[in-house]
Amino acid sequence: MKLSRRAMVRDGLLVVSAGMVMPGIFSRGVASAKELALPGARFSQQAGTKTLIVVQMAGGNDGLNTVIPYTDGAYHQLRPTLAIPGEQVLNLDGRLGLHPELAP
């Protein structure tokens, strides 16, 4: 297999980019899992075949429609299609309220 300088630069940039994108917590978790999987590690022997997968999705919550400033006119003016009507909001303090889906 012949390796060209162009391919080496491209692949090197790909590896560096992946390292920058991968969050530190993920890489530490992978390193920890590898260490625990070594023979003699007590945790890996007790775990059996069960696997826990945690997915964190950042940016999925619209904060202004979770805790709603429903008495602020700018909220309704700037969000004409997304604003929750004041009569549907679960009042917290007369100025802020919770989204109706957060009812007990």
GROMACS .gro file of N, CA and C in nm:
model
  312
    1MET      N    1   0.085  -0.118   0.000
    1MET     CA    2   0.000   0.000   0.000
    1MET      C    3   0.088   0.123   0.000
    2LYS      N    4   0.065   0.210  -0.094
    2LYS     CA    5   0.145   0.331  -0.107
    2LYS      C    6   0.075   0.444  -0.030
    3LEU      N    7   0.149   0.510   0.057
    3LEU     CA    8   0.095   0.618   0.138
    3LEU      C    9   0.144   0.751   0.083
    4SER      N   10   0.052   0.834   0.042
    4SER     CA   11   0.091   0.963  -0.011
    4SER      C   12   0.091   1.068   0.100
    5ARG      N   13   0.161   1.175   0.078
    5ARG     CA   14   0.167   1.283   0.176
    5ARG      C   15   0.028   1.343   0.195
    6ARG      N   16  -0.047   1.355   0.088
    6ARG     CA   17  -0.182   1.411   0.095
    6ARG      C   18  -0.274   1.326   0.183
    7ALA      N   19  -0.266   1.192   0.166
    7ALA     CA   20  -0.347   1.102   0.248
    7ALA      C   21  -0.307   1.109   0.394
    8MET      N   22  -0.177   1.121   0.418
    8MET     CA   23  -0.129   1.128   0.556
    8MET      C   24  -0.176   1.257   0.624
    9VAL      N   25  -0.170   1.368   0.555
    9VAL     CA   26  -0.218   1.495   0.611
    9VAL      C   27  -0.369   1.488   0.635
   10ARG      N   28  -0.443   1.435   0.539
   10ARG     CA   29  -0.588   1.425   0.552
   10ARG      C   30  -0.625   1.337   0.672
   11ASP      N   31  -0.564   1.220   0.682
   11ASP     CA   32  -0.594   1.129   0.792
   11ASP      C   33  -0.549   1.186   0.926
   12GLY      N   34  -0.436   1.256   0.926
   12GLY     CA   35  -0.389   1.319   1.050
   12GLY      C   36  -0.484   1.427   1.097
   13LEU      N   37  -0.536   1.507   1.005
   13LEU     CA   38  -0.633   1.610   1.042
   13LEU      C   39  -0.762   1.549   1.092
   14LEU      N   40  -0.802   1.436   1.034
   14LEU     CA   41  -0.922   1.368   1.080
   14LEU      C   42  -0.907   1.320   1.223
   15VAL      N   43  -0.792   1.263   1.256
   15VAL     CA   44  -0.767   1.215   1.392
   15VAL      C   45  -0.764   1.331   1.491
   16VAL      N   46  -0.697   1.439   1.455
   16VAL     CA   47  -0.691   1.556   1.543
   16VAL      C   48  -0.830   1.616   1.562
   17SER      N   49  -0.907   1.625   1.456
   17SER     CA   50  -1.043   1.679   1.466
   17SER      C   51  -1.130   1.593   1.555
   18ALA      N   52  -1.120   1.462   1.541
   18ALA     CA   53  -1.199   1.372   1.625
   18ALA      C   54  -1.162   1.388   1.771
   19GLY      N   55  -1.034   1.405   1.799
   19GLY     CA   56  -0.989   1.424   1.937
   19GLY      C   57  -1.041   1.554   1.996
   20MET      N   58  -1.053   1.657   1.914
   20MET     CA   59  -1.104   1.786   1.963
   20MET      C   60  -1.254   1.781   1.986
   21VAL      N   61  -1.324   1.704   1.906
   21VAL     CA   62  -1.469   1.697   1.915
   21VAL      C   63  -1.514   1.607   2.029
   22MET      N   64  -1.441   1.499   2.054
   22MET     CA   65  -1.480   1.403   2.156
   22MET      C   66  -1.471   1.468   2.294
   23PRO      N   67  -1.582   1.475   2.366
   23PRO     CA   68  -1.577   1.536   2.499
   23PRO      C   69  -1.485   1.458   2.592
   24GLY      N   70  -1.421   1.531   2.684
   24GLY     CA   71  -1.328   1.469   2.777
   24GLY      C   72  -1.393   1.361   2.861
   25ILE      N   73  -1.517   1.380   2.900
   25ILE     CA   74  -1.585   1.282   2.984
   25ILE      C   75  -1.601   1.149   2.910
   26PHE      N   76  -1.626   1.156   2.779
   26PHE     CA   77  -1.641   1.035   2.701
   26PHE      C   78  -1.510   0.958   2.692
   27SER      N   79  -1.401   1.030   2.667
   27SER     CA   80  -1.272   0.963   2.656
   27SER      C   81  -1.229   0.905   2.790
   28ARG      N   82  -1.260   0.975   2.902
   28ARG     CA   83  -1.228   0.920   3.033
   28ARG      C   84  -1.312   0.797   3.061
   29GLY      N   85  -1.438   0.798   3.017
   29GLY     CA   86  -1.525   0.682   3.036
   29GLY      C   87  -1.476   0.561   2.959
   30VAL      N   88  -1.429   0.583   2.837
   30VAL     CA   89  -1.375   0.473   2.757
   30VAL      C   90  -1.250   0.417   2.823
   31ALA      N   91  -1.162   0.505   2.871
   31ALA     CA   92  -1.040   0.459   2.937
   31ALA      C   93  -1.073   0.381   3.064
   32SER      N   94  -1.171   0.428   3.139
   32SER     CA   95  -1.212   0.359   3.261
   32SER      C   96  -1.270   0.221   3.229
   33ALA      N   97  -1.351   0.213   3.126
   33ALA     CA   98  -1.411   0.085   3.087
   33ALA      C   99  -1.303  -0.014   3.044
   34LYS      N  100  -1.203   0.034   2.971
   34LYS     CA  101  -1.093  -0.055   2.930
   34LYS      C  102  -1.018  -0.107   3.052
   35GLU      N  103  -0.993  -0.018   3.149
   35GLU     CA  104  -0.921  -0.057   3.269
   35GLU      C  105  -1.000  -0.159   3.350
   36LEU      N  106  -1.130  -0.139   3.360
   36LEU     CA  107  -1.214  -0.229   3.437
   36LEU      C  108  -1.233  -0.364   3.367
   37ALA      N  109  -1.213  -0.369   3.237
   37ALA     CA  110  -1.230  -0.494   3.163
   37ALA      C  111  -1.107  -0.584   3.171
   38LEU      N  112  -0.998  -0.534   3.229
   38LEU     CA  113  -0.877  -0.615   3.239
   38LEU      C  114  -0.900  -0.733   3.333
   39PRO      N  115  -0.834  -0.845   3.308
   39PRO     CA  116  -0.849  -0.961   3.397
   39PRO      C  117  -0.808  -0.923   3.540
   40GLY      N  118  -0.888  -0.965   3.634
   40GLY     CA  119  -0.860  -0.935   3.774
   40GLY      C  120  -0.933  -0.814   3.827
   41ALA      N  121  -0.994  -0.735   3.740
   41ALA     CA  122  -1.071  -0.620   3.787
   41ALA      C  123  -1.201  -0.670   3.846
   42ARG      N  124  -1.228  -0.638   3.971
   42ARG     CA  125  -1.345  -0.692   4.041
   42ARG      C  126  -1.476  -0.646   3.977
   43PHE      N  127  -1.484  -0.519   3.939
   43PHE     CA  128  -1.609  -0.466   3.886
   43PHE      C  129  -1.651  -0.537   3.758
   44SER      N  130  -1.554  -0.562   3.668
   44SER     CA  131  -1.589  -0.624   3.540
   44SER      C  132  -1.637  -0.767   3.560
   45GLN      N  133  -1.590  -0.834   3.664
   45GLN     CA  134  -1.634  -0.970   3.688
   45GLN      C  135  -1.774  -0.973   3.746
   46GLN      N  136  -1.812  -0.870   3.820
   46GLN     CA  137  -1.944  -0.865   3.880
   46GLN      C  138  -2.050  -0.814   3.783
   47ALA      N  139  -2.008  -0.739   3.683
   47ALA     CA  140  -2.104  -0.673   3.594
   47ALA      C  141  -2.180  -0.771   3.506
   48GLY      N  142  -2.118  -0.881   3.468
   48GLY     CA  143  -2.186  -0.976   3.381
   48GLY      C  144  -2.204  -0.919   3.242
   49THR      N  145  -2.322  -0.940   3.184
   49THR     CA  146  -2.346  -0.895   3.047
   49THR      C  147  -2.431  -0.770   3.039
   50LYS      N  148  -2.464  -0.709   3.152
   50LYS     CA  149  -2.548  -0.590   3.149
   50LYS      C  150  -2.465  -0.469   3.107
   51THR      N  151  -2.526  -0.381   3.029
   51THR     CA  152  -2.460  -0.262   2.980
   51THR      C  153  -2.549  -0.141   3.005
   52LEU      N  154  -2.491  -0.035   3.056
   52LEU     CA  155  -2.564   0.090   3.076
   52LEU      C  156  -2.514   0.189   2.972
   53ILE      N  157  -2.608   0.247   2.896
   53ILE     CA  158  -2.574   0.348   2.797
   53ILE      C  159  -2.645   0.476   2.837
   54VAL      N  160  -2.568   0.584   2.851
   54VAL     CA  161  -2.623   0.714   2.889
   54VAL      C  162  -2.605   0.808   2.771
   55VAL      N  163  -2.715   0.871   2.729
   55VAL     CA  164  -2.710   0.966   2.620
   55VAL      C  165  -2.749   1.103   2.675
   56GLN      N  166  -2.659   1.200   2.664
   56GLN     CA  167  -2.689   1.336   2.708
   56GLN      C  168  -2.710   1.421   2.584
   57MET      N  169  -2.827   1.480   2.575
   57MET     CA  170  -2.859   1.563   2.459
   57MET      C  171  -2.864   1.708   2.505
   58ALA      N  172  -2.762   1.783   2.473
   58ALA     CA  173  -2.757   1.923   2.510
   58ALA      C  174  -2.838   2.006   2.411
   59GLY      N  175  -2.906   2.107   2.459
   59GLY     CA  176  -2.978   2.198   2.372
   59GLY      C  177  -3.120   2.156   2.344
   60GLY      N  178  -3.169   2.051   2.406
   60GLY     CA  179  -3.304   2.004   2.378
   60GLY      C  180  -3.412   2.076   2.455
   61ASN      N  181  -3.375   2.154   2.556
   61ASN     CA  182  -3.474   2.222   2.640
   61ASN      C  183  -3.484   2.368   2.600
   62ASP      N  184  -3.605   2.414   2.579
   62ASP     CA  185  -3.630   2.556   2.554
   62ASP      C  186  -3.660   2.621   2.688
   63GLY      N  187  -3.560   2.683   2.747
   63GLY     CA  188  -3.572   2.739   2.881
   63GLY      C  189  -3.684   2.839   2.896
   64LEU      N  190  -3.711   2.918   2.792
   64LEU     CA  191  -3.818   3.018   2.802
   64LEU      C  192  -3.957   2.956   2.794
   65ASN      N  193  -3.968   2.831   2.758
   65ASN     CA  194  -4.096   2.764   2.762
   65ASN      C  195  -4.099   2.656   2.870
   66THR      N  196  -4.000   2.658   2.959
   66THR     CA  197  -4.002   2.573   3.078
   66THR      C  198  -4.039   2.660   3.197
   67VAL      N  199  -3.960   2.762   3.223
   67VAL     CA  200  -3.993   2.865   3.322
   67VAL      C  201  -4.027   2.989   3.240
   68ILE      N  202  -4.156   3.021   3.237
   68ILE     CA  203  -4.209   3.119   3.140
   68ILE      C  204  -4.231   3.255   3.206
   69PRO      N  205  -4.172   3.361   3.148
   69PRO     CA  206  -4.199   3.497   3.197
   69PRO      C  207  -4.328   3.549   3.132
   70TYR      N  208  -4.441   3.490   3.170
   70TYR     CA  209  -4.566   3.512   3.098
   70TYR      C  210  -4.623   3.653   3.113
   71THR      N  211  -4.579   3.730   3.212
   71THR     CA  212  -4.629   3.868   3.226
   71THR      C  213  -4.544   3.967   3.147
   72ASP      N  214  -4.434   3.923   3.091
   72ASP     CA  215  -4.345   4.010   3.013
   72ASP      C  216  -4.398   4.019   2.870
   73GLY      N  217  -4.434   4.139   2.828
   73GLY     CA  218  -4.488   4.160   2.694
   73GLY      C  219  -4.391   4.119   2.584
   74ALA      N  220  -4.260   4.135   2.610
   74ALA     CA  221  -4.161   4.099   2.509
   74ALA      C  222  -4.162   3.949   2.480
   75TYR      N  223  -4.193   3.869   2.581
   75TYR     CA  224  -4.201   3.723   2.561
   75TYR      C  225  -4.306   3.690   2.455
   76HIS      N  226  -4.424   3.747   2.467
   76HIS     CA  227  -4.532   3.720   2.371
   76HIS      C  228  -4.505   3.786   2.236
   77GLN      N  229  -4.443   3.903   2.239
   77GLN     CA  230  -4.416   3.975   2.114
   77GLN      C  231  -4.308   3.904   2.032
   78LEU      N  232  -4.205   3.855   2.097
   78LEU     CA  233  -4.094   3.793   2.026
   78LEU      C  234  -4.117   3.645   1.994
   79ARG      N  235  -4.219   3.585   2.057
   79ARG     CA  236  -4.250   3.444   2.032
   79ARG      C  237  -4.398   3.428   1.998
   80PRO      N  238  -4.443   3.488   1.888
   80PRO     CA  239  -4.586   3.486   1.858
   80PRO      C  240  -4.643   3.347   1.838
   81THR      N  241  -4.564   3.253   1.789
   81THR     CA  242  -4.617   3.117   1.767
   81THR      C  243  -4.576   3.018   1.875
   82LEU      N  244  -4.473   3.051   1.955
   82LEU     CA  245  -4.424   2.959   2.057
   82LEU      C  246  -4.472   2.994   2.198
   83ALA      N  247  -4.515   3.117   2.219
   83ALA     CA  248  -4.551   3.163   2.353
   83ALA      C  249  -4.668   3.082   2.409
   84ILE      N  250  -4.658   3.048   2.537
   84ILE     CA  251  -4.766   2.977   2.607
   84ILE      C  252  -4.859   3.085   2.664
   85PRO      N  253  -4.989   3.079   2.636
   85PRO     CA  254  -5.082   3.180   2.689
   85PRO      C  255  -5.079   3.183   2.842
   86GLY      N  256  -5.089   3.303   2.898
   86GLY     CA  257  -5.081   3.322   3.042
   86GLY      C  258  -5.180   3.239   3.121
   87GLU      N  259  -5.300   3.216   3.067
   87GLU     CA  260  -5.402   3.139   3.140
   87GLU      C  261  -5.368   2.990   3.148
   88GLN      N  262  -5.275   2.942   3.064
   88GLN     CA  263  -5.235   2.801   3.068
   88GLN      C  264  -5.112   2.777   3.155
   89VAL      N  265  -5.039   2.883   3.187
   89VAL     CA  266  -4.915   2.872   3.262
   89VAL      C  267  -4.944   2.837   3.408
   90LEU      N  268  -4.860   2.752   3.467
   90LEU     CA  269  -4.872   2.718   3.609
   90LEU      C  270  -4.798   2.826   3.688
   91ASN      N  271  -4.874   2.915   3.749
   91ASN     CA  272  -4.819   3.034   3.815
   91ASN      C  273  -4.723   2.996   3.927
   92LEU      N  274  -4.607   3.063   3.929
   92LEU     CA  275  -4.510   3.044   4.037
   92LEU      C  276  -4.512   3.162   4.134
   93ASP      N  277  -4.498   3.284   4.080
   93ASP     CA  278  -4.489   3.401   4.167
   93ASP      C  279  -4.562   3.524   4.111
   94GLY      N  280  -4.655   3.504   4.021
   94GLY     CA  281  -4.726   3.616   3.962
   94GLY      C  282  -4.655   3.680   3.845
   95ARG      N  283  -4.533   3.638   3.819
   95ARG     CA  284  -4.453   3.692   3.710
   95ARG      C  285  -4.395   3.580   3.624
   96LEU      N  286  -4.361   3.470   3.689
   96LEU     CA  287  -4.306   3.353   3.620
   96LEU      C  288  -4.399   3.233   3.642
   97GLY      N  289  -4.395   3.142   3.547
   97GLY     CA  290  -4.475   3.021   3.559
   97GLY      C  291  -4.410   2.905   3.488
   98LEU      N  292  -4.463   2.787   3.512
   98LEU     CA  293  -4.411   2.665   3.449
   98LEU      C  294  -4.499   2.625   3.331
   99HIS      N  295  -4.441   2.554   3.239
   99HIS     CA  296  -4.513   2.500   3.124
   99HIS      C  297  -4.627   2.410   3.176
  100PRO      N  298  -4.743   2.412   3.113
  100PRO     CA  299  -4.856   2.332   3.161
  100PRO      C  300  -4.828   2.181   3.168
  101GLU      N  301  -4.737   2.130   3.088
  101GLU     CA  302  -4.703   1.988   3.091
  101GLU      C  303  -4.623   1.949   3.215
  102LEU      N  304  -4.578   2.049   3.293
  102LEU     CA  305  -4.503   2.021   3.415
  102LEU      C  306  -4.592   2.014   3.539
  103ALA      N  307  -4.722   2.005   3.518
  103ALA     CA  308  -4.815   1.994   3.630
  103ALA      C  309  -4.792   1.863   3.705
  104PRO      N  310  -4.819   1.864   3.835
  104PRO     CA  311  -4.797   1.741   3.914
  104PRO      C  312  -4.883   1.629   3.861
   0.00000   0.00000   0.00000
